[in-house]
mmCIF file of C-alpha atoms in Angstrom:
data_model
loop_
_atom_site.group_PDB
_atom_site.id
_atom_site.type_symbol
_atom_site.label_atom_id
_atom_site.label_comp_id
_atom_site.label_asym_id
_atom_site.label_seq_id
_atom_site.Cartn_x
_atom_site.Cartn_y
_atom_site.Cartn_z
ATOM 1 C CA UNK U 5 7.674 -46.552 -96.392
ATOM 2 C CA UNK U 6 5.018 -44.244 -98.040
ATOM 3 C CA UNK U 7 4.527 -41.352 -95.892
ATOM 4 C CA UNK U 8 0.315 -41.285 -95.719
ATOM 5 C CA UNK U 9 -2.093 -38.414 -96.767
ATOM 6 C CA UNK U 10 -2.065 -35.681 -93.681
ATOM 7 C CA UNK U 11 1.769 -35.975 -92.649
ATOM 8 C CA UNK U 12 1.943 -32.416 -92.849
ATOM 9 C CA UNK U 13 3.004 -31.346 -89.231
ATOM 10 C CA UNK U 14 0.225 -28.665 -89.483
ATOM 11 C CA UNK U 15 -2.539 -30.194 -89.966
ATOM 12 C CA UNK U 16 -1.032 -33.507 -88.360
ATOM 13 C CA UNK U 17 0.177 -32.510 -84.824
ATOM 14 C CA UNK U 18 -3.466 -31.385 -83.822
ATOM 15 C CA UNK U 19 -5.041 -34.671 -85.431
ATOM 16 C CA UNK U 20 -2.463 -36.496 -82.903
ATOM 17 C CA UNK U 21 -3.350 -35.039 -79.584
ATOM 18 C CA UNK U 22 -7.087 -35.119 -80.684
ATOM 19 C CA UNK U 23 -6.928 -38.777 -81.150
ATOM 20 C CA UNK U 24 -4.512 -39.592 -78.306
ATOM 21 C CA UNK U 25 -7.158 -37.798 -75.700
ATOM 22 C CA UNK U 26 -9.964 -39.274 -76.929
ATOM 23 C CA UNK U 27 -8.095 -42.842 -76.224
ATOM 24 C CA UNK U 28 -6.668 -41.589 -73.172
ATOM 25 C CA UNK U 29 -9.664 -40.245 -71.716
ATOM 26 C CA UNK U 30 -11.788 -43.418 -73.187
ATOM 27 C CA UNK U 31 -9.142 -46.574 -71.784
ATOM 28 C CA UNK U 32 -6.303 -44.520 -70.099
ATOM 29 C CA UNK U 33 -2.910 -43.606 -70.825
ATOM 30 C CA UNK U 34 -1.029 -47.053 -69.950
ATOM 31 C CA UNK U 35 -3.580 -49.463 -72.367
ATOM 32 C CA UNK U 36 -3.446 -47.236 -75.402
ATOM 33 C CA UNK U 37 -0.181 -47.873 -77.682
ATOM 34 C CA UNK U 38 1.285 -45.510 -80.238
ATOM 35 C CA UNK U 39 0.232 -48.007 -83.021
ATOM 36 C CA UNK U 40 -3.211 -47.355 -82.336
ATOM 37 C CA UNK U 41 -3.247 -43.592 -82.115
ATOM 38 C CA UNK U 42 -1.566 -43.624 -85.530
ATOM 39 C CA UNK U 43 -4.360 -45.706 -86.398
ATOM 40 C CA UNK U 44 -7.021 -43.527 -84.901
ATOM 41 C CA UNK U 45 -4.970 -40.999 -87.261
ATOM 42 C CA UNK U 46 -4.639 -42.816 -90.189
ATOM 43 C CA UNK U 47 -0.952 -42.470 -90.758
ATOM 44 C CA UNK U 48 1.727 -45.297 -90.077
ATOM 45 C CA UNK U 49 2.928 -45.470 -86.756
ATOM 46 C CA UNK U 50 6.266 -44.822 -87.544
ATOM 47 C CA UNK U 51 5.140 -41.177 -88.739
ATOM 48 C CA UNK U 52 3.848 -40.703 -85.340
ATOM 49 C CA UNK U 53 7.295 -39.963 -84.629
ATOM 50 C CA UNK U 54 7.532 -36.559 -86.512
ATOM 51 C CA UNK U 55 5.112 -35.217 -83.991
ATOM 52 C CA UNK U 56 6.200 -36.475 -80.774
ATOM 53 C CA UNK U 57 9.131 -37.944 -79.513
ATOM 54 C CA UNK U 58 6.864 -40.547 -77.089
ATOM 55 C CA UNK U 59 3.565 -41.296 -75.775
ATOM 56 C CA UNK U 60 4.833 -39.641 -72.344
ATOM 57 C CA UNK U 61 5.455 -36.559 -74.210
ATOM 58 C CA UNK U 62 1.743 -36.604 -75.753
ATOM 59 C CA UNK U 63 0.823 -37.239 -72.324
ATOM 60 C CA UNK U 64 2.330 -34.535 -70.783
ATOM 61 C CA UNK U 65 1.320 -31.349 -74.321
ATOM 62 C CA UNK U 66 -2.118 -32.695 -73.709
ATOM 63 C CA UNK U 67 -2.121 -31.619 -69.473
ATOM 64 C CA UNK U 68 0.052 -29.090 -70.250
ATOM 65 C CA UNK U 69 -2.279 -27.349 -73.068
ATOM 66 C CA UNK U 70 -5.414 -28.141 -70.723
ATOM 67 C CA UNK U 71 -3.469 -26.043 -67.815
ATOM 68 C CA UNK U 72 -2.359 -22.898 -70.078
ATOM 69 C CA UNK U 73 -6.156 -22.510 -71.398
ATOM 70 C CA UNK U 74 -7.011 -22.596 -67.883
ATOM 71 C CA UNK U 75 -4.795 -20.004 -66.736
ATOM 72 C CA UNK U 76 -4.986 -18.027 -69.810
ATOM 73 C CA UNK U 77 -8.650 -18.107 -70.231
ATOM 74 C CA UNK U 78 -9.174 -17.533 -66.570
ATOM 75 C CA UNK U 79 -9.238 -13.529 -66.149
ATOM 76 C CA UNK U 80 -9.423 -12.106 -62.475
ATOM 77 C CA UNK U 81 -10.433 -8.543 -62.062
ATOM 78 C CA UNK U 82 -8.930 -7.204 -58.651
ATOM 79 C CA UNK U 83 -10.791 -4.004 -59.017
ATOM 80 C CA UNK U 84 -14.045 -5.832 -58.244
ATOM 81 C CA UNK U 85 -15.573 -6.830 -54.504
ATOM 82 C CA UNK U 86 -13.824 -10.091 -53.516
ATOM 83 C CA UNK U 87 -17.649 -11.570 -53.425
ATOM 84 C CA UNK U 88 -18.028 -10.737 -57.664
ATOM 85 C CA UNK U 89 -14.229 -12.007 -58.058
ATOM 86 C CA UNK U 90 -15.305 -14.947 -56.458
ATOM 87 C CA UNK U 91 -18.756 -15.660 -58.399
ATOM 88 C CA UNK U 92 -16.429 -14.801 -61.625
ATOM 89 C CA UNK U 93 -14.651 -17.670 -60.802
ATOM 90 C CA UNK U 94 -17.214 -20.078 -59.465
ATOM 91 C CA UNK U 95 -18.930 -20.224 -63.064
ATOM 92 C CA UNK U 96 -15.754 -19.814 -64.915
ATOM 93 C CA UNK U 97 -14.582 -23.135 -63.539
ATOM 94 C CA UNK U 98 -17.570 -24.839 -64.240
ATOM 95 C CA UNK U 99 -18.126 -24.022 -67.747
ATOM 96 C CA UNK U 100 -14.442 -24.024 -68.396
ATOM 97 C CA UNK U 101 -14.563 -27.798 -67.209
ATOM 98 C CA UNK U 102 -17.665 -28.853 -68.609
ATOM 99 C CA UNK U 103 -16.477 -27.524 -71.794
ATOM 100 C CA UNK U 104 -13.244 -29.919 -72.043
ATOM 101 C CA UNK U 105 -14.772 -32.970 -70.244
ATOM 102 C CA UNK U 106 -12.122 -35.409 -71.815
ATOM 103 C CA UNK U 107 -9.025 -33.067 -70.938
ATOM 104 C CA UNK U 108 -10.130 -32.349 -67.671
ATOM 105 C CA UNK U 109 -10.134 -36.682 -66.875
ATOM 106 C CA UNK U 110 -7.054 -37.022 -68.392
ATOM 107 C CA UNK U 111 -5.542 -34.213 -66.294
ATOM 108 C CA UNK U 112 -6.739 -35.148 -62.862
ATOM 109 C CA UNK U 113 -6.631 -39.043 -63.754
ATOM 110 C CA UNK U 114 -3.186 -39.662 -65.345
ATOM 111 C CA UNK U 115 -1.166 -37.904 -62.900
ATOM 112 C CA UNK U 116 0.681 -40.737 -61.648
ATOM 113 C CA UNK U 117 1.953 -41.577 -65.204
ATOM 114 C CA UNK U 118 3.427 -38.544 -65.555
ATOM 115 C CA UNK U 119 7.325 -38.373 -65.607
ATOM 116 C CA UNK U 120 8.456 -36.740 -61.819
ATOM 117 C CA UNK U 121 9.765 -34.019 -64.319
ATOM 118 C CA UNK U 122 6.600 -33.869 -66.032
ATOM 119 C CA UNK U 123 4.847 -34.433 -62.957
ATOM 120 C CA UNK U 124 6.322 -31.277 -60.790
ATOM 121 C CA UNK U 125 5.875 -28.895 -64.118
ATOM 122 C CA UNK U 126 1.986 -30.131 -63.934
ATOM 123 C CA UNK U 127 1.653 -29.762 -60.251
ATOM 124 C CA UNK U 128 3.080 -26.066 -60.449
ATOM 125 C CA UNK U 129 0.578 -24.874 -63.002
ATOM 126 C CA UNK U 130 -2.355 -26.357 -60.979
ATOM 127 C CA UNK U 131 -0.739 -24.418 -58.425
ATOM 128 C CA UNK U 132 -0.767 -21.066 -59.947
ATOM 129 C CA UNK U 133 -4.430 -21.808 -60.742
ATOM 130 C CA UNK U 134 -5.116 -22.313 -57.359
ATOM 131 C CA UNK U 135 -3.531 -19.341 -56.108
ATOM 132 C CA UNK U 136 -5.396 -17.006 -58.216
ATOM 133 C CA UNK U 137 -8.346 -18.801 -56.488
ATOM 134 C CA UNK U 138 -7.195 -18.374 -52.847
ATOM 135 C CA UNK U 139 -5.737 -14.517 -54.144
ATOM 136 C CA UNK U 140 -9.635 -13.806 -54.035
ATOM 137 C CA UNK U 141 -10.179 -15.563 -50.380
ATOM 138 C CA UNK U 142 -7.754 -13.682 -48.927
ATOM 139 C CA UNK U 143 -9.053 -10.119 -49.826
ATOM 140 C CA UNK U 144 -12.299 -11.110 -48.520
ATOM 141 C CA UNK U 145 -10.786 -12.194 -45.534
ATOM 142 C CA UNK U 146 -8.810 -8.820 -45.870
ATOM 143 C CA UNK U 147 -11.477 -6.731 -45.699
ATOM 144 C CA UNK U 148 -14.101 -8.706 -44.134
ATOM 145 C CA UNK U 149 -16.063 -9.958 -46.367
ATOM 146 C CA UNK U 150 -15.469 -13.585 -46.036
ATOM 147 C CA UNK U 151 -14.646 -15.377 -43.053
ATOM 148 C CA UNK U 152 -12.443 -18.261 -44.065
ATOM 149 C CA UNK U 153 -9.849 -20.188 -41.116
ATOM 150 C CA UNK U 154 -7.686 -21.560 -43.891
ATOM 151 C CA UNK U 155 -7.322 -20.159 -47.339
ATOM 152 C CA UNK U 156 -5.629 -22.961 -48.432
ATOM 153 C CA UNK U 157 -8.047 -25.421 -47.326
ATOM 154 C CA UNK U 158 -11.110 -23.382 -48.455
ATOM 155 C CA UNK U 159 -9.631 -22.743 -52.246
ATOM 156 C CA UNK U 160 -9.148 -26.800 -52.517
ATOM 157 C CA UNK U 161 -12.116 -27.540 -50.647
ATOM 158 C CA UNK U 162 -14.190 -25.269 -53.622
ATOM 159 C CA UNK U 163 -11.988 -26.510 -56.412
ATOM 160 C CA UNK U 164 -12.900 -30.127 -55.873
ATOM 161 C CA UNK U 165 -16.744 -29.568 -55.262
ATOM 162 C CA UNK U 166 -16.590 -27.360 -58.440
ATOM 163 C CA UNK U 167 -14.558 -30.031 -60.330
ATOM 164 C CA UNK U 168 -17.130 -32.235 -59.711
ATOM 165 C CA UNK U 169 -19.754 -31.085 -61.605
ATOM 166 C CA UNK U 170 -17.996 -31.906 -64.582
ATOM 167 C CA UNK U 171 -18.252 -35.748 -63.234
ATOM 168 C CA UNK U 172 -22.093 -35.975 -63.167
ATOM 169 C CA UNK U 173 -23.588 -33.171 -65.274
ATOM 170 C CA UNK U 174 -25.042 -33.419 -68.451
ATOM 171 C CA UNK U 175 -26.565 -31.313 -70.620
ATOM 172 C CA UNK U 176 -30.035 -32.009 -71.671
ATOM 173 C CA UNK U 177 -31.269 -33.022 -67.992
ATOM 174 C CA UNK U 178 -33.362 -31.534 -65.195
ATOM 175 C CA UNK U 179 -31.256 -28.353 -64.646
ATOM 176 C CA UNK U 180 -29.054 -26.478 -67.343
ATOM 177 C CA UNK U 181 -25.353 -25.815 -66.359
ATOM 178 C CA UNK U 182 -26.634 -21.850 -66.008
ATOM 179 C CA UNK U 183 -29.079 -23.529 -62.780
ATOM 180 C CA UNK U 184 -26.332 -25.474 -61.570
ATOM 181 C CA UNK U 185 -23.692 -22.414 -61.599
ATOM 182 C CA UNK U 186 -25.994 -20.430 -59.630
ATOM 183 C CA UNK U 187 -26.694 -23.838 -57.313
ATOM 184 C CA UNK U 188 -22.826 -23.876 -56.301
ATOM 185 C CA UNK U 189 -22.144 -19.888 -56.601
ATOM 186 C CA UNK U 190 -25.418 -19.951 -53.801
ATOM 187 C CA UNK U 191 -23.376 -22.363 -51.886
ATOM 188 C CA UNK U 192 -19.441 -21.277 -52.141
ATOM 189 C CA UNK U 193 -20.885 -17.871 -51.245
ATOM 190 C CA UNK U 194 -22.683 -19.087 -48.092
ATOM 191 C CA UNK U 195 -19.445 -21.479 -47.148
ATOM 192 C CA UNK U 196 -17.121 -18.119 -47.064
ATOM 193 C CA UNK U 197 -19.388 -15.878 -45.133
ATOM 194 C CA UNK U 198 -19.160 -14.687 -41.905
ATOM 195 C CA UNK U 199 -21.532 -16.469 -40.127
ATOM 196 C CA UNK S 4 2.387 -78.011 -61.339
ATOM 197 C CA UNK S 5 3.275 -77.869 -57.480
ATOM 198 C CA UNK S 6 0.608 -75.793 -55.437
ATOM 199 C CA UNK S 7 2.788 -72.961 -53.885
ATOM 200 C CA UNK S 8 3.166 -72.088 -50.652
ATOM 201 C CA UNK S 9 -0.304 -70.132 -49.096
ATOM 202 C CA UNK S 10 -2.849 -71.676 -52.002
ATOM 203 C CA UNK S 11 -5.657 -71.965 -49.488
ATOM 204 C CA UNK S 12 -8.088 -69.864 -50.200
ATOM 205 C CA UNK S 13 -8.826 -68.234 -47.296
ATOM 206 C CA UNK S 14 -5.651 -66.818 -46.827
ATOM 207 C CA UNK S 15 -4.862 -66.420 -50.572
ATOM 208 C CA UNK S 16 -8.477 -64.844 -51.328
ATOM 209 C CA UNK S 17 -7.238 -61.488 -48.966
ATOM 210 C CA UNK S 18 -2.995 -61.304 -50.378
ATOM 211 C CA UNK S 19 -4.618 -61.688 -54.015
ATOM 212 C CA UNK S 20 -7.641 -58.724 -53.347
ATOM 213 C CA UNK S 21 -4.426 -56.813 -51.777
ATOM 214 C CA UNK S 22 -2.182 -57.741 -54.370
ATOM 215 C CA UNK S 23 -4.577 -56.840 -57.008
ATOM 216 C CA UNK S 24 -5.499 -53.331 -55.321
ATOM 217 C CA UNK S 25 -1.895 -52.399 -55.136
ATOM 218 C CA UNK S 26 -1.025 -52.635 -58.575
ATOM 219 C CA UNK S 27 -4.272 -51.086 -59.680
ATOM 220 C CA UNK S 28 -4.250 -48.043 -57.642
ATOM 221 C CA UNK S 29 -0.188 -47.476 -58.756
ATOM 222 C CA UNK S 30 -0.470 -48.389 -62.595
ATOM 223 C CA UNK S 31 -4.219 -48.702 -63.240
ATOM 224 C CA UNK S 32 -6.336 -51.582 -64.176
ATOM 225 C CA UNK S 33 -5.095 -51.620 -67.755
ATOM 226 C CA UNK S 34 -2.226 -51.969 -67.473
ATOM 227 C CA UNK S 35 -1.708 -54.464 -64.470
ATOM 228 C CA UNK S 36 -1.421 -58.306 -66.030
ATOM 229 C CA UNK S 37 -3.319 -61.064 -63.837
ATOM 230 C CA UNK S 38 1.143 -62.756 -64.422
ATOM 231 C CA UNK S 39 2.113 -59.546 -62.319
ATOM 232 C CA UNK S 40 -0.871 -60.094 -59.443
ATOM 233 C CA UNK S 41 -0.021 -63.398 -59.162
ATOM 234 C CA UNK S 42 3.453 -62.679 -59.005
ATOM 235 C CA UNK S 43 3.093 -59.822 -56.446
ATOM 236 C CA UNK S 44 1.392 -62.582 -54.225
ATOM 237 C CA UNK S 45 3.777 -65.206 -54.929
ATOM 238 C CA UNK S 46 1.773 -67.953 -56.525
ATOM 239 C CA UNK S 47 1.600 -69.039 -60.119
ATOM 240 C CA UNK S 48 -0.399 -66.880 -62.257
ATOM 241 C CA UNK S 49 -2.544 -70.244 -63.041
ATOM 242 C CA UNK S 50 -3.510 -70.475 -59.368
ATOM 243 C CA UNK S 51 -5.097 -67.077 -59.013
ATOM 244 C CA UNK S 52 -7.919 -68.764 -61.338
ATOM 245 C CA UNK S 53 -8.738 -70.763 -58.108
ATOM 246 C CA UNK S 54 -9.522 -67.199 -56.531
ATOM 247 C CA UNK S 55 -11.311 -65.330 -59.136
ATOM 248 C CA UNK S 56 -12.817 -65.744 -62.752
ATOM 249 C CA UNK S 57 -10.875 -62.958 -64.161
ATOM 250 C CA UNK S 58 -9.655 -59.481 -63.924
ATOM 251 C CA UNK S 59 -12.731 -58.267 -64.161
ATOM 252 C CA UNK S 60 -14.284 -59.711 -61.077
ATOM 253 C CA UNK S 61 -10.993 -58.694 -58.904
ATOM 254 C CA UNK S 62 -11.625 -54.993 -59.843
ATOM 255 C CA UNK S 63 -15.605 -55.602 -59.257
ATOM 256 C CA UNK S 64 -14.646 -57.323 -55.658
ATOM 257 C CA UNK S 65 -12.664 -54.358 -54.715
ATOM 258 C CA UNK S 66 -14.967 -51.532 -55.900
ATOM 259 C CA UNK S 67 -18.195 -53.417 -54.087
ATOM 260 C CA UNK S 68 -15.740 -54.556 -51.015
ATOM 261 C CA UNK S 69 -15.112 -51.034 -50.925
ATOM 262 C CA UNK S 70 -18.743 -49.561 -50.974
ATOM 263 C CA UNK S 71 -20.271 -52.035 -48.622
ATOM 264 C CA UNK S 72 -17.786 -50.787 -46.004
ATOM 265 C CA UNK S 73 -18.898 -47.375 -46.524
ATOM 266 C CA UNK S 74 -22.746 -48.147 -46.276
ATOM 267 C CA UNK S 75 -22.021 -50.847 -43.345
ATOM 268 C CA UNK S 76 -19.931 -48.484 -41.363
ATOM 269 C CA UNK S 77 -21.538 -45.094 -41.793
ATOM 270 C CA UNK S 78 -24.139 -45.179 -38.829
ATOM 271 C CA UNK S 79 -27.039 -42.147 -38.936
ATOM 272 C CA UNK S 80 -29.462 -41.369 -36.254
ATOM 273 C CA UNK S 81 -32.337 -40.046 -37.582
ATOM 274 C CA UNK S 82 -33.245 -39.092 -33.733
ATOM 275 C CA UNK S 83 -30.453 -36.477 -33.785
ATOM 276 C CA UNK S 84 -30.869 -32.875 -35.220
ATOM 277 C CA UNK S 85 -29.695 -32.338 -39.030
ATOM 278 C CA UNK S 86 -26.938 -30.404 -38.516
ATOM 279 C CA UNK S 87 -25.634 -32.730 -35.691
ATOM 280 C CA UNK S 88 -26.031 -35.285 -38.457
ATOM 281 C CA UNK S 89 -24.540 -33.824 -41.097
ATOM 282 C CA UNK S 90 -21.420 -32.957 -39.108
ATOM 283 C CA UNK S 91 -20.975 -37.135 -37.910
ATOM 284 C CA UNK S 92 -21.365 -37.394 -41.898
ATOM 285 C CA UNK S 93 -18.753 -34.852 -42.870
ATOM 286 C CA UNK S 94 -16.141 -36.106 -40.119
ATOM 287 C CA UNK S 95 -17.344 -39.878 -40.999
ATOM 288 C CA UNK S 96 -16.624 -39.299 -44.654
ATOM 289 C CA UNK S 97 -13.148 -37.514 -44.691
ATOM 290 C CA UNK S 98 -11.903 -40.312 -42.152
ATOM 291 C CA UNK S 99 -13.342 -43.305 -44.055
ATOM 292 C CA UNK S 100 -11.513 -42.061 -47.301
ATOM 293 C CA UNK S 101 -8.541 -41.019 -45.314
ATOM 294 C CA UNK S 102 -7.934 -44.593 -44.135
ATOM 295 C CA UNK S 103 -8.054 -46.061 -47.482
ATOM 296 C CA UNK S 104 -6.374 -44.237 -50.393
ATOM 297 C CA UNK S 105 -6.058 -47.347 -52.709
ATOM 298 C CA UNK S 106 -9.543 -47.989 -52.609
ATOM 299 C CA UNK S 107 -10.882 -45.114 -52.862
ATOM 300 C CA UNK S 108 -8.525 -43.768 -56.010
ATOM 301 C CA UNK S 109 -9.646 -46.938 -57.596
ATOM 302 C CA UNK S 110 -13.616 -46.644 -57.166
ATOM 303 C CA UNK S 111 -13.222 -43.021 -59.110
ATOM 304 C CA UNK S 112 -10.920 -43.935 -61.379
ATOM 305 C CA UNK S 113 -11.231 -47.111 -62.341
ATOM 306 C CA UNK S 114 -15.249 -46.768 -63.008
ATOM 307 C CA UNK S 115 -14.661 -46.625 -67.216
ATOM 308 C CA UNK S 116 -12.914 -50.387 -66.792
ATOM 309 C CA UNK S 117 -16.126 -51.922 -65.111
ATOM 310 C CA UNK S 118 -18.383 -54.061 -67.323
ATOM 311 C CA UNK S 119 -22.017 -52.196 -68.125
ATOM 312 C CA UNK S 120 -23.239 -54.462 -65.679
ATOM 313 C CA UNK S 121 -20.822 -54.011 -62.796
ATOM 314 C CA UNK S 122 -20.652 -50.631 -63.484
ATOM 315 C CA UNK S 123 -24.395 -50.256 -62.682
ATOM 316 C CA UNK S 124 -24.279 -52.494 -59.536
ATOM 317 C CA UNK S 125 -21.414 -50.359 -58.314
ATOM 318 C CA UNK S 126 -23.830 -46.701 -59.333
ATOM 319 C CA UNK S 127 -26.117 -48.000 -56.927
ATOM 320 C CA UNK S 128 -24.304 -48.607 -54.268
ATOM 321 C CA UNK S 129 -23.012 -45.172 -54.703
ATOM 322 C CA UNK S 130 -26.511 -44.055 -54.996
ATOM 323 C CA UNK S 131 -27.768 -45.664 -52.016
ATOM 324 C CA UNK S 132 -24.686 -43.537 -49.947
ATOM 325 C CA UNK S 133 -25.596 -40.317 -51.732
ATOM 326 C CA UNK S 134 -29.335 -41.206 -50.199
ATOM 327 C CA UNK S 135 -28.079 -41.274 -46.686
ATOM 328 C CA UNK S 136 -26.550 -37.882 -46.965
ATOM 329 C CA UNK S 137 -29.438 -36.452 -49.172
ATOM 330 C CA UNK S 138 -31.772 -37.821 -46.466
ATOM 331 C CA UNK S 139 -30.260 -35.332 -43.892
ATOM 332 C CA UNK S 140 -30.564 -32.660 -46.191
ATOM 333 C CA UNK S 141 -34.243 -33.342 -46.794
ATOM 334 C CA UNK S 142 -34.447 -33.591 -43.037
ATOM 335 C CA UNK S 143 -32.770 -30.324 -42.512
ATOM 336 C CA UNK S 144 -34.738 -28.402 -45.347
ATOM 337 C CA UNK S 145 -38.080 -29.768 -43.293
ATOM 338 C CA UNK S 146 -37.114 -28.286 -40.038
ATOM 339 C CA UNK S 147 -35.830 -25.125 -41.280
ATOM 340 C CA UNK S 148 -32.212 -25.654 -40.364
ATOM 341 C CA UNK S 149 -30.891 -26.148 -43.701
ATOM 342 C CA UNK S 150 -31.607 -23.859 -46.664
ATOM 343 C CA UNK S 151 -30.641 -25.832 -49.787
ATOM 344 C CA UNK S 152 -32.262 -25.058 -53.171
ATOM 345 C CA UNK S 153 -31.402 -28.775 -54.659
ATOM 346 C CA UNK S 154 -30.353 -31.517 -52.250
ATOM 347 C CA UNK S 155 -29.746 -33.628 -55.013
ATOM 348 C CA UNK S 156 -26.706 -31.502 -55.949
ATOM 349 C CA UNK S 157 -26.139 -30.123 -52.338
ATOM 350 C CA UNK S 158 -25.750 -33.919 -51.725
ATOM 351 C CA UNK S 159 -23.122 -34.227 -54.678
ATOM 352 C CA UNK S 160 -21.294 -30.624 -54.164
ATOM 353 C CA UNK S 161 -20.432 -32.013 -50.575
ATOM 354 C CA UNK S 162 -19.456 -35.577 -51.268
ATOM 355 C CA UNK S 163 -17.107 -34.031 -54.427
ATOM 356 C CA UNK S 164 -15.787 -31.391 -51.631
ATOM 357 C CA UNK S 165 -15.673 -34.051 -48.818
ATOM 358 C CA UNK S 166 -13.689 -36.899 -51.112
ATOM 359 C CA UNK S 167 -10.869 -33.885 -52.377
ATOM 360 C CA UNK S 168 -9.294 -34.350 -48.959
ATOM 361 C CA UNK S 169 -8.177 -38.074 -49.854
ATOM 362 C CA UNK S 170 -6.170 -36.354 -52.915
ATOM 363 C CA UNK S 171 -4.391 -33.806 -50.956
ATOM 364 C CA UNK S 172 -3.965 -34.705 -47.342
ATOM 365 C CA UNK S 173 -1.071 -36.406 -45.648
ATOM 366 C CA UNK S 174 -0.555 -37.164 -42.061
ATOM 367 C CA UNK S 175 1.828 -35.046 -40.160
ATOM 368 C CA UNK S 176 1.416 -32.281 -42.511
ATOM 369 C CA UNK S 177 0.622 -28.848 -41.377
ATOM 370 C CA UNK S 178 -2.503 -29.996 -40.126
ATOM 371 C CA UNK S 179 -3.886 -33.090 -38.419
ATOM 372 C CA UNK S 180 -7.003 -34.262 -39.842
ATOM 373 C CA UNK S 181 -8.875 -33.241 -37.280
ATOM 374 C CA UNK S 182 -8.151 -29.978 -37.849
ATOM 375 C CA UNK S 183 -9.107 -30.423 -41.854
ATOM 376 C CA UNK S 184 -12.277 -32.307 -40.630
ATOM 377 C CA UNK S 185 -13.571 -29.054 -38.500
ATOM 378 C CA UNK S 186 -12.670 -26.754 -41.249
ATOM 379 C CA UNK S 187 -14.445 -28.554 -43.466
ATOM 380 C CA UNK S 188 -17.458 -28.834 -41.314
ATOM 381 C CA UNK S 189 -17.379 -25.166 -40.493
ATOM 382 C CA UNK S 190 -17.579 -24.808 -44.444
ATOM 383 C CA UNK S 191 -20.156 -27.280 -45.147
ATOM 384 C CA UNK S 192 -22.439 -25.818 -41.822
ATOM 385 C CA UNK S 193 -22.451 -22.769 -43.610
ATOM 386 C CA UNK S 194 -22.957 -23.853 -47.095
ATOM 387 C CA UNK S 195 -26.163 -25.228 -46.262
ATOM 388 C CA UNK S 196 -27.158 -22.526 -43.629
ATOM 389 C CA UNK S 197 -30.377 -20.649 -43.971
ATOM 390 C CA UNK S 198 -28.604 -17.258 -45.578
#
């Protein structure tokens, strides 16, 4: 078989996970077959194979990537009030999110057809991004500047309302993403006070 | 063909719905075959057509079954103060979700498989919830007992907060759901309290 123009694992391997989130994210992981990401690709599906060893494997470098940016991007400065770490954060996680819109559905909607392996490897990353999160909490429980009964539950609690943004918001409508960070930073900041 | 056993509709209708919800909210929509539903409720797959059109309608049926609960069961009284209000809504909300896992993973996730058509009788159902909660807002803002710059996305940053529970939450955890339900309310109280 011919190999097809772009088999060059360079230039190829990016062109795969491109098209295999945009069908992911468009009809989900279980209805979209290798044959048609080649096709999205425009190489033969058997050259699919030079890039990754399965569809669960493209499933699990595209939440995996989405997960390093996150934590890599993601820069905490523990020199600063807990209040400033925790506005840093609030409209990092928005724009970080509305940025990748098709990663981020893929990564909280495929979960359950990830491997166990893959799926404990996922759930650990999402953990260390959640602890940097609830690292902030506690010094402003520390030193009094929030007033928080769980930790825990307050750094999931502002992870999914943040999350959520990404769900409704677009760009182009009665409030820019700048207005909405500054809606939610208003309202984290209120929900960790002392009251 | 023979009719097997438990063709009458009304008590095939229900085992199909359940059937149907199952698979869906394990595999997803896609990739769940009307063969395996009908298998899964022990009939042949040509006798589920006595039930439904197609796999369409079943995941329509579920995602309106699902919504018409939530508006039917959720009771307000607009005679009660806002924040007495909002706190029935918060407790209301993560206990509705909490019973129902299935339906509820499929009503977010499953949203990109409805038909343009469904998919906008099912956004305003959803809309027509969001209303009751923005209501109390707007009620609250009025009074002076709520300080919200947007209840629009007050009303959405609290139902994405509120709904996170259903993804993280099992029973006889470290805490009961009662306890999550006050810790959230403590949260939301403030969120929305004049600063």
């Amino acid at each position: 078989m011919a190999r097809t123009a772009g088999s060059h694992s360079d230039i190829t391997g990016p062109r795969v996970r491109a098209a295999a989130q945009k069908l992911f994210a468009a009809r989900g992981f279980a209805a979209v077959s290798m044959r048609e990401i080649a096709r999205e690709v425009g190489v033969q599906a058997g050259a699919l194979y030079n890039y990754t060893a399965d569809k669960q494997s493209l499933l699990f470098d595209l939440m995996q990537s989405h997960l390093e940016a996150l934590l890599q991007t993601f820069e905490d400065d523990p020199t600063a009030t807990p209040e400033a770490r925790l506005e840093h954060f609030v409209r990092f996680h928005i724009r970080f999110h509305h940025d990748r819109p098709d990663a981020v559905f893929i990564a909280y909607m495929e979960l359950r057809n990830l491997t166990s392996d893959n799926f404990a490897r996922i759930e650990a990353m999402r953990g260390a991004y959640e602890d940097r999160l609830e690292a902030i909490l506690r010094a402003g429980v520390t030193d009094g500047s929030f007033d928080v009964a769980d930790t825990k539950i307050a750094t999931l609690a502002v992870i999914a309302m943040l999350t959520g943004v990404s769900t409704w918001f677009r760009s182009g409508g009665r409030l820019s993403l700048q207005d909405v960070e500054a809606e939610y930073w208003q309202m984290v900041r209120k929900a960790v006070a002392p009251s």
